[in-house]
CSV table of C-alpha atoms in Angstrom, one decimal:
chain,number,residue,atom,x,y,z
A,1,MET,CA,0.0,0.0,0.0
A,2,LYS,CA,2.8,2.4,0.9
A,3,SER,CA,4.5,1.8,-2.4
A,4,THR,CA,1.3,2.3,-4.3
A,5,PHE,CA,0.7,5.5,-2.4
A,6,ARG,CA,4.2,6.8,-3.3
A,7,ILE,CA,3.9,6.1,-7.0
A,8,GLY,CA,0.5,7.8,-7.0
A,9,ALA,CA,2.0,10.9,-5.3
A,10,VAL,CA,4.8,11.1,-7.8
A,11,LEU,CA,2.4,10.7,-10.7
A,12,GLY,CA,0.1,13.4,-9.2
A,13,LEU,CA,3.1,15.8,-8.9
A,14,LEU,CA,4.0,15.3,-12.5
A,15,ALA,CA,0.4,15.8,-13.6
A,16,CYS,CA,0.3,19.1,-11.7
A,17,VAL,CA,3.5,20.2,-13.5
A,18,ALA,CA,2.0,19.2,-16.8
A,19,LEU,CA,-1.2,21.2,-16.2
A,20,ALA,CA,0.9,24.2,-15.1
A,21,ALA,CA,2.9,24.0,-18.3
A,22,ILE,CA,-0.3,24.4,-20.3
A,23,ALA,CA,-1.7,27.2,-18.2
A,24,MET,CA,1.4,29.4,-17.8
A,25,PRO,CA,4.7,30.2,-19.6
A,26,HIS,CA,7.7,27.9,-19.2
A,27,ALA,CA,9.7,30.3,-17.1
A,28,GLN,CA,6.9,30.4,-14.5
A,29,VAL,CA,6.8,26.6,-14.4
A,30,LEU,CA,10.5,26.5,-13.6
A,31,SER,CA,10.0,29.0,-10.9
A,32,LEU,CA,7.8,26.5,-9.1
A,33,MET,CA,10.9,24.3,-8.6
A,34,PRO,CA,13.9,26.6,-8.6
A,35,ASP,CA,16.2,24.2,-6.7
A,36,MET,CA,15.5,21.4,-9.1
A,37,ALA,CA,16.1,23.5,-12.2
A,38,THR,CA,19.3,25.2,-11.2
A,39,PRO,CA,22.5,23.4,-12.3
A,40,ASP,CA,24.5,24.7,-9.4
A,41,SER,CA,22.0,23.6,-6.7
A,42,GLY,CA,22.8,20.8,-4.4
A,43,LEU,CA,19.6,18.9,-5.4
A,44,ALA,CA,19.2,16.6,-8.4
A,45,MET,CA,17.6,18.1,-11.4
A,46,VAL,CA,14.5,16.6,-13.0
A,47,GLY,CA,15.6,14.4,-15.9
A,48,PHE,CA,14.9,11.2,-17.7
A,49,GLY,CA,18.2,9.3,-17.7
A,50,GLY,CA,21.8,10.6,-18.0
A,51,LEU,CA,24.0,12.4,-15.5
A,52,ILE,CA,22.4,15.3,-13.7
A,53,LEU,CA,24.8,18.2,-14.0
A,54,ASN,CA,24.6,19.8,-10.6
A,55,ARG,CA,27.6,21.1,-8.5
A,56,GLY,CA,27.9,17.9,-6.4
A,57,ASN,CA,28.0,15.6,-9.4
A,58,MET,CA,30.5,17.7,-11.2
A,59,GLN,CA,32.7,17.7,-8.1
A,60,MET,CA,32.5,13.9,-8.0
A,61,LEU,CA,33.2,13.7,-11.7
A,62,THR,CA,36.3,15.9,-11.4
A,63,GLN,CA,37.5,13.8,-8.4
A,64,ALA,CA,37.0,10.6,-10.5
A,65,PHE,CA,38.9,12.0,-13.4
A,66,ASN,CA,41.7,13.2,-11.0
A,67,GLY,CA,41.8,9.6,-9.7
A,68,ALA,CA,42.2,8.3,-13.2
A,69,PHE,CA,45.0,10.8,-13.8
A,70,LYS,CA,46.9,9.6,-10.8
A,71,THR,CA,46.3,6.0,-11.7
A,72,GLY,CA,47.8,6.7,-15.2
A,73,MET,CA,50.8,8.4,-13.6
A,74,ALA,CA,51.4,5.3,-11.4
A,75,LEU,CA,51.2,2.9,-14.3
A,76,LYS,CA,54.4,4.2,-16.0
A,77,LYS,CA,57.8,4.1,-14.4
A,78,PRO,CA,59.9,7.0,-15.8
A,79,MET,CA,63.7,6.6,-16.5
A,80,TRP,CA,64.9,10.2,-16.1
A,81,ASN,CA,65.8,9.7,-12.4
A,82,GLU,CA,68.3,7.0,-13.5
A,83,ILE,CA,70.6,9.6,-15.0
A,84,ALA,CA,69.5,12.9,-13.6
A,85,MET,CA,69.4,14.5,-10.2
A,86,GLU,CA,66.3,16.3,-9.0
A,87,VAL,CA,66.9,19.8,-7.6
A,88,PRO,CA,63.9,21.7,-6.0
A,89,SER,CA,63.4,25.2,-7.3
A,90,THR,CA,61.9,28.1,-5.3
A,91,THR,CA,62.1,30.9,-7.9
A,92,SER,CA,61.8,31.5,-11.6
A,93,GLU,CA,65.4,30.4,-12.2
A,94,GLU,CA,68.3,28.8,-10.3
A,95,LYS,CA,72.0,29.6,-10.7
A,96,TYR,CA,74.4,26.7,-10.4
A,97,ALA,CA,77.7,28.5,-9.6
A,98,TRP,CA,79.1,25.4,-7.9
A,99,LEU,CA,79.0,23.3,-11.1
A,100,GLY,CA,82.5,22.2,-11.9
A,101,MET,CA,83.7,22.3,-8.4
A,102,THR,CA,85.7,19.3,-7.2
A,103,THR,CA,86.8,18.6,-3.7
A,104,LYS,CA,89.3,16.1,-2.3
A,105,PHE,CA,90.5,15.2,1.2
A,106,ARG,CA,94.2,15.7,2.2
A,107,GLU,CA,96.2,15.0,5.2
A,108,TRP,CA,95.6,17.8,7.8
A,109,ILE,CA,99.0,19.2,8.5
A,110,GLY,CA,99.0,22.7,9.9
A,111,ASP,CA,96.2,25.0,8.9
A,112,ARG,CA,93.4,24.0,6.6
A,113,VAL,CA,94.0,24.6,2.9
A,114,TYR,CA,91.1,26.4,1.3
A,115,GLN,CA,90.6,24.9,-2.1
A,116,ASN,CA,90.3,27.5,-4.9
A,117,LEU,CA,87.1,26.5,-6.5
A,118,LYS,CA,86.0,27.9,-9.9
A,119,GLN,CA,82.8,29.9,-10.1
A,120,HIS,CA,80.5,29.5,-13.1
A,121,ASP,CA,77.4,31.4,-14.3
A,122,TYR,CA,75.2,28.5,-15.3
A,123,THR,CA,71.5,29.3,-14.9
A,124,ILE,CA,68.4,27.1,-15.5
A,125,ARG,CA,65.2,29.0,-16.0
A,126,ASN,CA,61.9,27.2,-15.3
A,127,LYS,CA,59.3,26.7,-18.0
A,128,ASP,CA,55.6,26.1,-17.9
A,129,TRP,CA,54.2,22.9,-19.3
A,130,GLU,CA,50.6,21.9,-20.1
A,131,ASP,CA,48.5,19.1,-21.6
A,132,THR,CA,44.8,19.9,-22.0
A,133,VAL,CA,41.7,18.2,-23.4
A,134,SER,CA,38.1,19.4,-23.8
A,135,VAL,CA,34.9,17.3,-23.4
A,136,LYS,CA,31.5,18.2,-24.7
A,137,ARG,CA,29.0,18.9,-21.9
A,138,ASN,CA,26.4,16.9,-23.7
A,139,ALA,CA,28.7,13.8,-23.7
A,140,ILE,CA,28.9,14.0,-19.9
A,141,MET,CA,25.2,14.7,-19.5
A,142,ASP,CA,24.5,11.6,-21.8
A,143,ASP,CA,26.3,9.2,-19.5
A,144,GLN,CA,29.4,9.0,-21.7
A,145,TYR,CA,31.8,10.2,-18.9
A,146,GLY,CA,33.1,6.6,-18.5
A,147,VAL,CA,34.4,6.7,-22.0
A,148,TYR,CA,36.8,9.5,-21.0
A,149,ASN,CA,38.4,7.7,-18.1
A,150,PRO,CA,41.1,6.2,-20.4
A,151,LEU,CA,41.8,9.7,-21.7
A,152,MET,CA,42.4,11.1,-18.2
A,153,MET,CA,44.7,8.1,-17.5
A,154,GLN,CA,46.6,8.9,-20.6
A,155,LEU,CA,47.0,12.5,-19.3
A,156,GLY,CA,48.6,10.9,-16.2
A,157,GLN,CA,50.9,8.8,-18.3
A,158,ASP,CA,51.9,11.8,-20.3
A,159,ALA,CA,52.8,13.6,-17.0
A,160,ALA,CA,54.8,10.7,-15.7
A,161,LEU,CA,56.9,10.4,-18.9
A,162,HIS,CA,57.3,14.1,-19.8
A,163,PRO,CA,60.5,14.4,-17.7
A,164,ASP,CA,61.9,11.6,-19.7
A,165,GLU,CA,61.4,13.6,-22.9
A,166,LEU,CA,63.1,16.6,-21.3
A,167,VAL,CA,66.1,14.8,-19.8
A,168,PHE,CA,66.9,12.4,-22.6
A,169,GLY,CA,66.1,15.0,-25.2
A,170,LEU,CA,68.8,17.2,-23.6
A,171,ILE,CA,71.3,14.4,-23.8
A,172,ALA,CA,70.7,14.1,-27.5
A,173,ALA,CA,71.1,17.9,-27.8
A,174,GLY,CA,74.4,17.8,-26.0
A,175,PHE,CA,76.5,18.0,-29.2
A,176,SER,CA,75.2,21.5,-29.9
A,177,SER,CA,74.2,22.9,-26.5
A,178,THR,CA,76.6,24.5,-24.0
A,179,CYS,CA,77.1,23.5,-20.4
A,180,TYR,CA,78.6,25.3,-17.4
A,181,ASP,CA,82.1,25.8,-18.9
A,182,GLY,CA,80.8,27.5,-22.1
A,183,GLN,CA,81.6,24.5,-24.3
A,184,TYR,CA,79.2,22.0,-25.9
A,185,PHE,CA,78.3,19.3,-23.3
A,186,PHE,CA,79.9,16.7,-25.6
A,187,ASP,CA,83.0,18.4,-26.9
A,188,THR,CA,86.7,17.8,-27.6
A,189,ASP,CA,88.1,20.9,-25.8
A,190,HIS,CA,86.7,21.3,-22.3
A,191,PRO,CA,89.2,23.5,-20.4
A,192,VAL,CA,90.6,21.7,-17.4
A,193,GLY,CA,93.3,22.9,-14.9
A,194,PRO,CA,94.3,26.3,-13.6
A,195,ASN,CA,92.7,29.3,-15.2
A,196,GLU,CA,96.0,30.6,-16.4
A,197,ASN,CA,97.1,27.4,-18.1
A,198,PRO,CA,94.2,25.0,-18.8
A,199,VAL,CA,94.4,22.0,-21.1
A,200,SER,CA,91.7,20.7,-23.5
A,201,VAL,CA,89.9,17.5,-22.5
A,202,SER,CA,87.4,15.6,-24.5
A,203,ASN,CA,84.3,13.6,-23.6
A,204,PHE,CA,83.4,12.9,-27.3
A,205,GLN,CA,85.0,10.0,-29.2
A,206,GLY,CA,84.0,11.5,-32.6
A,207,GLY,CA,82.5,9.6,-35.5
A,208,SER,CA,79.4,10.3,-37.7
A,209,GLY,CA,77.2,7.3,-37.0
A,210,THR,CA,74.4,6.7,-34.4
A,211,ALA,CA,75.3,8.2,-31.1
A,212,TRP,CA,75.7,6.1,-27.9
A,213,TYR,CA,76.7,7.2,-24.4
A,214,LEU,CA,78.5,6.1,-21.3
A,215,LEU,CA,77.3,7.6,-18.0
A,216,ASP,CA,78.4,7.4,-14.4
A,217,THR,CA,75.2,7.6,-12.4
A,218,SER,CA,76.7,6.3,-9.1
A,219,ASN,CA,77.5,9.7,-7.6
A,220,VAL,CA,75.5,12.4,-5.8
A,221,MET,CA,76.1,14.6,-8.8
A,222,LYS,CA,74.6,13.4,-12.1
A,223,PRO,CA,75.2,14.3,-15.8
A,224,ILE,CA,71.8,16.0,-16.0
A,225,ILE,CA,69.8,18.3,-13.7
A,226,TYR,CA,66.0,18.1,-13.4
A,227,GLN,CA,64.8,21.3,-11.8
A,228,ASN,CA,61.4,20.9,-10.3
A,229,ARG,CA,59.4,24.1,-9.5
A,230,GLU,CA,55.8,22.8,-9.5
A,231,PRO,CA,54.9,19.1,-9.9
A,232,TYR,CA,52.4,17.8,-12.4
A,233,GLN,CA,48.8,18.5,-11.2
A,234,PHE,CA,45.4,17.8,-12.6
A,235,LYS,CA,43.2,20.8,-13.3
A,236,SER,CA,39.6,21.3,-14.5
A,237,LYS,CA,37.3,24.1,-15.7
A,238,THR,CA,33.7,22.9,-15.2
A,239,SER,CA,32.0,25.9,-13.7
A,240,TRP,CA,28.9,27.1,-15.6
A,241,ASP,CA,30.5,30.6,-15.4
A,242,ASP,CA,33.7,29.5,-17.3
A,243,ASP,CA,34.0,30.8,-20.8
A,244,ASN,CA,34.6,27.3,-22.2
A,245,VAL,CA,31.3,26.1,-20.8
A,246,PHE,CA,29.3,29.2,-21.7
A,247,ASP,CA,30.8,29.9,-25.2
A,248,ARG,CA,31.6,26.4,-26.5
A,249,ASN,CA,29.5,24.0,-24.3
A,250,GLU,CA,32.7,22.2,-23.2
A,251,PHE,CA,34.3,21.1,-20.0
A,252,VAL,CA,38.1,21.4,-19.9
A,253,PHE,CA,40.5,19.1,-18.1
A,254,GLY,CA,44.3,19.0,-18.1
A,255,ALA,CA,47.5,18.9,-16.3
A,256,ASN,CA,50.3,21.5,-15.8
A,257,ALA,CA,53.7,21.7,-14.3
A,258,ARG,CA,56.7,24.1,-14.0
A,259,SER,CA,60.2,22.7,-14.4
A,260,ASN,CA,63.2,22.5,-16.7
A,261,VAL,CA,66.4,20.6,-17.3
A,262,GLY,CA,70.0,21.5,-17.6
A,263,PHE,CA,73.5,20.0,-17.9
A,264,GLY,CA,75.3,18.7,-14.8
A,265,LEU,CA,78.8,17.5,-14.9
A,266,TRP,CA,80.1,16.7,-18.4
A,267,GLN,CA,82.8,14.5,-16.9
A,268,LEU,CA,80.1,12.0,-16.0
A,269,ALA,CA,78.9,11.5,-19.6
A,270,TYR,CA,80.9,10.3,-22.6
A,271,ALA,CA,79.5,10.2,-26.1
A,272,SER,CA,80.5,8.4,-29.3
A,273,LYS,CA,79.3,8.3,-32.8
A,274,GLN,CA,81.8,5.6,-33.7
A,275,THR,CA,80.6,2.0,-34.4
A,276,LEU,CA,79.5,0.4,-31.1
A,277,ASP,CA,81.9,-2.5,-30.8
A,278,VAL,CA,84.2,-3.9,-28.2
A,279,THR,CA,87.2,-1.8,-29.3
A,280,ASN,CA,85.5,1.6,-29.3
A,281,TYR,CA,83.5,0.7,-26.2
A,282,ALA,CA,86.7,-0.2,-24.3
A,283,ALA,CA,88.5,2.9,-25.6
A,284,ALA,CA,85.6,5.2,-24.5
A,285,ARG,CA,85.6,3.6,-21.0
A,286,ALA,CA,89.3,4.1,-20.6
A,287,ALA,CA,89.1,7.7,-21.7
A,288,GLN,CA,86.3,8.6,-19.4
A,289,MET,CA,87.9,6.8,-16.4
A,290,SER,CA,91.1,8.7,-17.0
A,291,LEU,CA,89.6,12.1,-16.5
A,292,LYS,CA,91.2,14.3,-13.8
A,293,SER,CA,90.1,17.3,-11.8
A,294,ASP,CA,91.5,20.9,-12.1
A,295,SER,CA,94.0,20.0,-9.5
A,296,GLY,CA,95.3,17.0,-11.5
A,297,LYS,CA,93.9,14.3,-9.3
A,298,PRO,CA,91.8,11.4,-10.8
A,299,LEU,CA,88.0,11.9,-10.7
A,300,ALA,CA,87.5,8.2,-10.3
A,301,VAL,CA,84.8,8.2,-12.9
A,302,LYS,CA,83.5,4.7,-13.6
A,303,PRO,CA,80.7,4.5,-16.2
A,304,ASN,CA,77.9,2.1,-15.2
A,305,VAL,CA,75.3,2.9,-17.8
A,306,LEU,CA,75.5,2.3,-21.6
A,307,LEU,CA,72.7,4.5,-23.0
A,308,VAL,CA,71.5,3.8,-26.5
A,309,PRO,CA,68.6,4.5,-28.9
A,310,PRO,CA,66.4,1.5,-29.9
A,311,ALA,CA,68.4,1.0,-33.1
A,312,LEU,CA,71.4,-0.1,-31.0
A,313,GLU,CA,69.6,-2.1,-28.3
A,314,LYS,CA,70.7,-5.6,-29.6
A,315,THR,CA,74.3,-4.4,-30.3
A,316,ALA,CA,74.5,-3.0,-26.8
A,317,LEU,CA,73.1,-6.1,-25.1
A,318,ASP,CA,75.4,-8.4,-27.0
A,319,LEU,CA,78.3,-6.2,-26.1
A,320,VAL,CA,77.8,-6.2,-22.3
A,321,GLN,CA,75.8,-9.3,-21.6
A,322,ALA,CA,77.1,-12.1,-24.0
A,323,GLU,CA,79.6,-14.5,-22.6
A,324,ARG,CA,81.5,-14.6,-25.9
A,325,LEU,CA,82.0,-12.3,-28.8
A,326,ALA,CA,81.0,-13.1,-32.3
A,327,ASN,CA,84.6,-14.4,-33.0
A,328,GLY,CA,84.3,-16.9,-30.1
A,329,GLN,CA,86.6,-15.1,-27.8
A,330,ASP,CA,85.7,-14.4,-24.2
A,331,ASN,CA,83.8,-11.1,-23.7
A,332,THR,CA,86.0,-9.2,-21.3
A,333,MET,CA,83.6,-6.3,-21.3
A,334,ARG,CA,80.7,-8.4,-20.0
A,335,ASN,CA,78.7,-6.8,-17.1
A,336,THR,CA,80.7,-3.6,-17.2
A,337,ALA,CA,77.6,-1.5,-17.6
A,338,ARG,CA,73.8,-1.7,-17.6
A,339,VAL,CA,72.1,-1.0,-20.9
A,340,VAL,CA,69.4,1.7,-20.9
A,341,VAL,CA,67.4,2.1,-24.1
A,342,CYS,CA,65.5,5.3,-24.7
A,343,ALA,CA,63.4,6.4,-27.7
A,344,TRP,CA,64.1,10.1,-27.1
A,345,LEU,CA,67.7,9.8,-28.2
């Protein structure tokens, strides 16, 4: 009986609304139920199927999309932190005057000896990054919001992998981009030694083929700096007062961040465009491990990463993982480095 009574009451209410629609203008009918007709009200709107676009539902939808964004970020493991050091930033730019400084212990006899460390003017300026998509309001209202979950997850994956693009892209640009000493990052004449009498030192083996790289990532300092000002965050514009909703009938979702990358120590990276074989690989390792500081002491660099593009993956794996070389001889370079393959090179 109670159920029958409730159904009858609802039907009676709808009948009254229908009669009112005949007897008076549409605007006056809506005025009978202002809370139910206002999109920003906390109550559900009258509708026949589909998502009711009130403020509460839009907040829940944004939270759901934000969750999908975070899920997408967690699904991908970036590689940038394998070769770059993250440095927090608090301003629009950061100056790295200490780049190139080397310190060594000595026996303490008499007074301390204050090491004369070079000062450099290497500055990394932060950049703004964004990734934005728009969704038609009607698609959300027609219950198609579930279709957009994968898109929001893709935004998250984009955010997770964007630093890879920046970091490894900078490595690839190292043949034509300067580092803290004013030379190209990969160059044949880095000045090393006293300011009045420096010598030229190379971290580039030469050649004209596909580039490959040796990196020492075992130190606190790294070859690349990832400067983080604002982490990647999910954003939305879904208010009925936003221009995108009013003018184009669209909701806007996206992510933004503020960061940049720069070169760290060139001594920790060695590049070659020679054929990747055991002879050139061994020579590159020997050259990098022989590098010395401005004071003439060994830097004790020991490359532990062989960084290659996809085209050299098999060659690199054979070089440092195979027990024997193609000629049957023992592979003396086996396990001397870990292969990292990156498409951004």
